[in-house]
Each structure stands twice: as C-alpha cells, then as structure tokens.
C-alpha cells in the first residue's frame, strides 16, 4: 500500500514537532513547512536526533503562494495537519492585524492549493478560545469534585475574547463551508493548554525570554531563572480563588491527532466535518498547579498576586466525553508525570 504523505504546517514548532515525530514513527511520510517565525532550527536538529533521519523541510511562508505551490508540485499529499498559527493571546490583542494576516491569509493560500491539487483531508488545530467567552460561569462544582462539564463541542462558538480566538473561529467556519461546497474532510481539534515536554527530553516548551504561559513560567521560577510567579488575581468564584484550566500533556495531545487521522482515513465519503474537545476533563487551578509543581520539582515556587490580565479568559474546562466515546480516547499522562518530565529539562 502506498505510504501516506502528510504536509505538516509549522512542523518545527514546539508542539507540532511532536506531531512530526509521532506520524513518522507511525510510518507516515511527513513534509514540514515552516517560516521559522515562531520556531528555531535547533528543533529540526532534535527531530533528526530522535528519528535518526531528517524529514523533508521547506522554509516557506504560507502567504507566499508561489513558493508554497513548489512544495505541492513535488509531492502528492494525502493529508494536511494545519498548525501554522501565531498563538500568544496577549500578543494577538496588541497586534490583531498581524494575527489576521498570518493566521487567516496563510490559511487561505494553503486551502486554495489544497483544492487545486485535490488534497481534501485536513486536521485543523483549533482552540477552546472559539467558545463564547461571555458564557456565564456555572455555579462552581462542589469542592472536591474534580471533573465538571462545561464547554461541549455543540456549544456556541462566537463572541471570542481575543483576536487569536477570532482567527480560529473564522477558519473553523471557512473549513465548514469547504466541507460543504468543496468536499473537504475536516476535523477541528479544540485544545486549550498543551504543556510540557517530549519524553526524549530533546523538545520542550522553553521560550526565550519571559514565557507567556503558566507552565514554562513556573518551571523557570523553580529553576531560579525567574524570581517569582505572578498569579493573575486570586478572588474568583473558584475552588481557591484562582482561575482553572484543563492542562493536557503534549504527547497525549498528539496521540489524539493520530486517532483523528484514523477516523478520517476510514471515511468512505467526502464532505465530512466534526469538532472535538481535546482536554483531560479535569480542571486544575493556578494555586493547585503551583502545589503540583512543588511536588514534582521539590522546589519552592514563590509568587505574588497581580491584577487580572485584561484578556484572560475566565475558568475554562470542558466535557471530554465526545472524544472519549467516539474514539475511545482519554488522556493518559497525569499532570504530575508531565511536570516531572518537564522538570528533567529545566533541571538539566
Ligand atoms: C493559564 C492560567 C492565567 C501565567 C492558553 C494559551 C493560548 C491558547 C489559549 C490554545 C490563566 C494564569 C498564567 C502567569 C498566571 N491555547 N497565569 N500567571 O491564558 O489559558 O491561554 O489558551 O489555543 O495559546 O496560551 O494560558 O498558560 O497563559 O494561563 O496566573 O504568569 O494561568 O491567568 O488562568 P491561557 P496561560
């Protein structure tokens, strides 16, 4: 049987390099395009070290249709895993048009070439930020209850709280129309807080400078690279006053992409589309994350209470039952194991 060839956009990125490794190790041929705006070539070398060979890589910006088409001419792609996104929520609020140009225009050029070259299968990395950010927070689950359903896939996706979420919402709707009128097969994977590191310890979320996200920030505090963590407010209607999130280990996250791939591979019709929440279904507050990190690192995590970030979403967690029931998928890595895995990096 012909080996399937998969185009992975921004495959040198922190999370998507894991997809390259997972799909290559599952005997698919991957082709990476990345403009290196949000990644660095050292990750490509680490992929090489893990796989013992270098997947094909082209330094191409999706908005450069001519260069992108040269790649499409070289291969007969069966699939696209579309990860090419700027994803810092705070930055999207400061540079909305930069985000619309990169995330939307790049995607449209990609979809045009997919249609021209009859590549109709796409897995799109979407986000929980597509859900209605004004939805009232339900009366919080009784203390001690760990799994509490909130966002389900059929909830309204609109009224996004930041330009980053808006780009995700708009692309989901464009793909919905392409599934209806251009026979695209689409799976939108809505995830929220991917965290931590590859078991090889060669690839991890270690942004240069000040991290945007909670997980790498805590690790830099634990390794004394940063003096303390800012906790963005502690007086919310939650279990301990801090916001909650659903943190999913990046290896589990990518495992789900393989499951989604299998689902679409077994389709015997075109024009399919579906959305899945990709979370563990368990929420963790910021203070709980601090305590879990102390347990994993045996280090103190000093923190100060700071004002809420004006774009911060309220507590976000989800109902994972759809991905659990339809694809018998559940997250397998515990938060403690993710944290210990990551600490091995920062403490190297
Ligand atoms: C988590 C919690 C903060 C840092 C993420 C991704 C973004 C997108 C949307 C996928 C929040 C608190 C954080 C800190 C803190 N993902 N926090 N001090 O805001 O959920 O956004 O989801 O599409 O790419 O970034 O993630 O890690 O920034 O914050 O108190 O120094 O930790 O208030 O409650 P967020 P985060």
mmCIF file of N, CA, C and O and ligand atoms in Angstrom, residues 87-89 126-129 164 168 191-194 212-215 217 229-232 243-245 247 286 309 311-313, ligand 1:
data_model
loop_
_atom_site.group_PDB
_atom_site.id
_atom_site.type_symbol
_atom_site.label_atom_id
_atom_site.label_comp_id
_atom_site.label_asym_id
_atom_site.label_seq_id
_atom_site.Cartn_x
_atom_site.Cartn_y
_atom_site.Cartn_z
ATOM 1 N N UNK A 87 0.193 32.098 18.347
ATOM 2 C CA UNK A 87 -0.794 31.648 19.342
ATOM 3 C C UNK A 87 -0.709 32.370 20.684
ATOM 4 O O UNK A 87 -1.293 31.941 21.670
ATOM 5 N N UNK A 88 0.016 33.474 20.785
ATOM 6 C CA UNK A 88 0.068 34.171 22.074
ATOM 7 C C UNK A 88 -1.128 35.098 22.178
ATOM 8 O O UNK A 88 -1.235 36.100 21.445
ATOM 9 N N UNK A 89 -2.030 34.753 23.098
ATOM 10 C CA UNK A 89 -3.275 35.524 23.215
ATOM 11 C C UNK A 89 -2.983 37.001 23.440
ATOM 12 O O UNK A 89 -3.541 37.877 22.780
ATOM 13 N N UNK A 126 -7.485 23.693 16.313
ATOM 14 C CA UNK A 126 -8.288 24.820 16.760
ATOM 15 C C UNK A 126 -8.096 25.008 18.263
ATOM 16 O O UNK A 126 -7.084 24.570 18.806
ATOM 17 N N UNK A 127 -9.062 25.652 18.899
ATOM 18 C CA UNK A 127 -8.797 26.060 20.287
ATOM 19 C C UNK A 127 -10.092 26.274 21.045
ATOM 20 O O UNK A 127 -11.120 26.618 20.468
ATOM 21 N N UNK A 128 -10.017 26.124 22.338
ATOM 22 C CA UNK A 128 -11.186 26.400 23.186
ATOM 23 C C UNK A 128 -11.518 27.882 23.188
ATOM 24 O O UNK A 128 -12.591 28.288 23.622
ATOM 25 N N UNK A 129 -10.615 28.700 22.653
ATOM 26 C CA UNK A 129 -10.906 30.140 22.623
ATOM 27 C C UNK A 129 -11.974 30.467 21.583
ATOM 28 O O UNK A 129 -12.364 31.613 21.443
ATOM 29 N N UNK A 164 -6.777 36.247 18.549
ATOM 30 C CA UNK A 164 -6.272 34.882 18.309
ATOM 31 C C UNK A 164 -7.459 33.922 18.188
ATOM 32 O O UNK A 164 -7.582 33.170 17.217
ATOM 33 N N UNK A 168 -9.191 31.584 14.900
ATOM 34 C CA UNK A 168 -9.554 30.157 14.977
ATOM 35 C C UNK A 168 -11.019 29.974 14.597
ATOM 36 O O UNK A 168 -11.402 29.099 13.825
ATOM 37 N N UNK A 191 -8.158 22.491 21.440
ATOM 38 C CA UNK A 191 -7.471 22.249 22.696
ATOM 39 C C UNK A 191 -7.091 23.568 23.333
ATOM 40 O O UNK A 191 -7.134 24.614 22.728
ATOM 41 N N UNK A 192 -6.699 23.458 24.578
ATOM 42 C CA UNK A 192 -6.506 24.697 25.301
ATOM 43 C C UNK A 192 -5.096 24.861 25.855
ATOM 44 O O UNK A 192 -4.364 25.728 25.448
ATOM 45 N N UNK A 193 -4.721 23.959 26.755
ATOM 46 C CA UNK A 193 -3.436 24.220 27.412
ATOM 47 C C UNK A 193 -2.483 23.055 27.259
ATOM 48 O O UNK A 193 -2.297 22.302 28.183
ATOM 49 N N UNK A 194 -1.878 22.940 26.060
ATOM 50 C CA UNK A 194 -0.855 21.898 25.921
ATOM 51 C C UNK A 194 0.321 22.247 26.826
ATOM 52 O O UNK A 194 0.696 23.404 26.961
ATOM 53 N N UNK A 212 5.009 33.178 28.031
ATOM 54 C CA UNK A 212 3.626 33.689 28.056
ATOM 55 C C UNK A 212 2.763 32.856 28.992
ATOM 56 O O UNK A 212 1.816 33.341 29.570
ATOM 57 N N UNK A 213 3.101 31.558 29.042
ATOM 58 C CA UNK A 213 2.164 30.624 29.675
ATOM 59 C C UNK A 213 2.596 30.200 31.071
ATOM 60 O O UNK A 213 3.762 30.264 31.439
ATOM 61 N N UNK A 214 1.615 29.713 31.793
ATOM 62 C CA UNK A 214 1.834 29.346 33.195
ATOM 63 C C UNK A 214 2.896 28.266 33.342
ATOM 64 O O UNK A 214 3.822 28.412 34.157
ATOM 65 N N UNK A 215 2.778 27.208 32.522
ATOM 66 C CA UNK A 215 3.657 26.052 32.730
ATOM 67 C C UNK A 215 5.135 26.395 32.594
ATOM 68 O O UNK A 215 5.907 26.170 33.550
ATOM 69 N N UNK A 217 6.534 29.219 32.772
ATOM 70 C CA UNK A 217 6.877 30.275 33.742
ATOM 71 C C UNK A 217 7.218 29.640 35.091
ATOM 72 O O UNK A 217 8.239 29.939 35.720
ATOM 73 N N UNK A 229 6.556 33.981 40.490
ATOM 74 C CA UNK A 229 5.436 33.902 39.520
ATOM 75 C C UNK A 229 4.398 34.961 39.871
ATOM 76 O O UNK A 229 4.123 35.202 41.050
ATOM 77 N N UNK A 230 3.856 35.640 38.878
ATOM 78 C CA UNK A 230 2.685 36.491 39.094
ATOM 79 C C UNK A 230 1.432 35.630 38.973
ATOM 80 O O UNK A 230 1.268 34.945 37.959
ATOM 81 N N UNK A 231 0.606 35.630 40.011
ATOM 82 C CA UNK A 231 -0.691 34.945 39.912
ATOM 83 C C UNK A 231 -1.721 36.028 39.575
ATOM 84 O O UNK A 231 -1.925 36.963 40.371
ATOM 85 N N UNK A 232 -2.291 35.911 38.350
ATOM 86 C CA UNK A 232 -3.177 36.992 37.896
ATOM 87 C C UNK A 232 -4.544 36.897 38.569
ATOM 88 O O UNK A 232 -5.517 36.444 37.992
ATOM 89 N N UNK A 243 -8.015 31.118 38.697
ATOM 90 C CA UNK A 243 -8.651 30.530 37.511
ATOM 91 C C UNK A 243 -8.278 29.058 37.358
ATOM 92 O O UNK A 243 -7.199 28.630 37.775
ATOM 93 N N UNK A 244 -9.187 28.309 36.734
ATOM 94 C CA UNK A 244 -8.864 26.915 36.446
ATOM 95 C C UNK A 244 -8.731 26.719 34.938
ATOM 96 O O UNK A 244 -9.304 27.452 34.129
ATOM 97 N N UNK A 245 -7.956 25.711 34.588
ATOM 98 C CA UNK A 245 -7.729 25.329 33.203
ATOM 99 C C UNK A 245 -7.640 23.815 33.125
ATOM 100 O O UNK A 245 -7.523 23.133 34.148
ATOM 101 N N UNK A 247 -5.185 21.172 31.651
ATOM 102 C CA UNK A 247 -3.838 21.062 31.081
ATOM 103 C C UNK A 247 -3.644 19.662 30.519
ATOM 104 O O UNK A 247 -3.843 18.672 31.208
ATOM 105 N N UNK A 286 -4.710 27.596 39.374
ATOM 106 C CA UNK A 286 -3.333 28.099 39.346
ATOM 107 C C UNK A 286 -2.607 27.707 40.643
ATOM 108 O O UNK A 286 -1.462 27.229 40.615
ATOM 109 N N UNK A 309 -5.064 39.798 33.862
ATOM 110 C CA UNK A 309 -4.714 40.249 32.509
ATOM 111 C C UNK A 309 -6.024 40.578 31.798
ATOM 112 O O UNK A 309 -6.965 39.739 31.857
ATOM 113 N N UNK A 311 -7.216 40.348 29.045
ATOM 114 C CA UNK A 311 -7.754 39.448 28.017
ATOM 115 C C UNK A 311 -7.923 38.032 28.566
ATOM 116 O O UNK A 311 -8.296 37.117 27.846
ATOM 117 N N UNK A 312 -7.591 37.843 29.846
ATOM 118 C CA UNK A 312 -7.636 36.478 30.409
ATOM 119 C C UNK A 312 -9.059 35.927 30.323
ATOM 120 O O UNK A 312 -10.016 36.601 30.705
ATOM 121 N N UNK A 313 -9.165 34.711 29.812
ATOM 122 C CA UNK A 313 -10.477 34.054 29.846
ATOM 123 C C UNK A 313 -10.786 33.654 31.282
ATOM 124 O O UNK A 313 -9.869 33.450 32.077
HETATM 125 C C1 LIG B 1 -3.233 29.715 32.292
HETATM 126 C C2 LIG B 1 -3.751 30.260 33.612
HETATM 127 C C3 LIG B 1 -3.685 32.674 33.790
HETATM 128 C C4 LIG B 1 0.690 32.903 33.567
HETATM 129 C C5 LIG B 1 -3.868 29.440 26.502
HETATM 130 C C6 LIG B 1 -2.700 29.532 25.504
HETATM 131 C C7 LIG B 1 -3.139 30.034 24.167
HETATM 132 C C8 LIG B 1 -4.389 29.356 23.721
HETATM 133 C C9 LIG B 1 -5.461 29.672 24.745
HETATM 134 C C10 LIG B 1 -4.641 27.238 22.519
HETATM 135 C C11 LIG B 1 -4.613 31.516 33.442
HETATM 136 C C12 LIG B 1 -2.728 32.029 34.798
HETATM 137 C C13 LIG B 1 -0.614 32.426 33.616
HETATM 138 C C14 LIG B 1 1.234 33.556 34.701
HETATM 139 C C15 LIG B 1 -0.849 33.202 35.874
HETATM 140 N N1 LIG B 1 -4.155 27.947 23.568
HETATM 141 N N2 LIG B 1 -1.364 32.573 34.741
HETATM 142 N N3 LIG B 1 0.437 33.683 35.825
HETATM 143 O O1 LIG B 1 -4.369 32.077 29.175
HETATM 144 O O2 LIG B 1 -5.274 29.709 29.197
HETATM 145 O O3 LIG B 1 -4.088 30.662 27.131
HETATM 146 O O4 LIG B 1 -5.108 29.053 25.931
HETATM 147 O O5 LIG B 1 -5.296 27.617 21.642
HETATM 148 O O6 LIG B 1 -2.131 29.760 23.222
HETATM 149 O O7 LIG B 1 -1.746 30.464 25.960
HETATM 150 O O8 LIG B 1 -2.857 30.011 29.200
HETATM 151 O O9 LIG B 1 -0.843 29.454 30.462
HETATM 152 O O10 LIG B 1 -1.281 31.882 29.817
HETATM 153 O O11 LIG B 1 -2.662 30.826 31.595
HETATM 154 O O12 LIG B 1 -1.551 33.347 36.895
HETATM 155 O O13 LIG B 1 2.404 34.023 34.720
HETATM 156 O O14 LIG B 1 -2.652 30.655 34.425
HETATM 157 O O15 LIG B 1 -4.400 33.755 34.381
HETATM 158 O O16 LIG B 1 -5.672 31.467 34.387
HETATM 159 P P1 LIG B 1 -4.241 30.666 28.742
HETATM 160 P P2 LIG B 1 -1.810 30.569 30.242
#
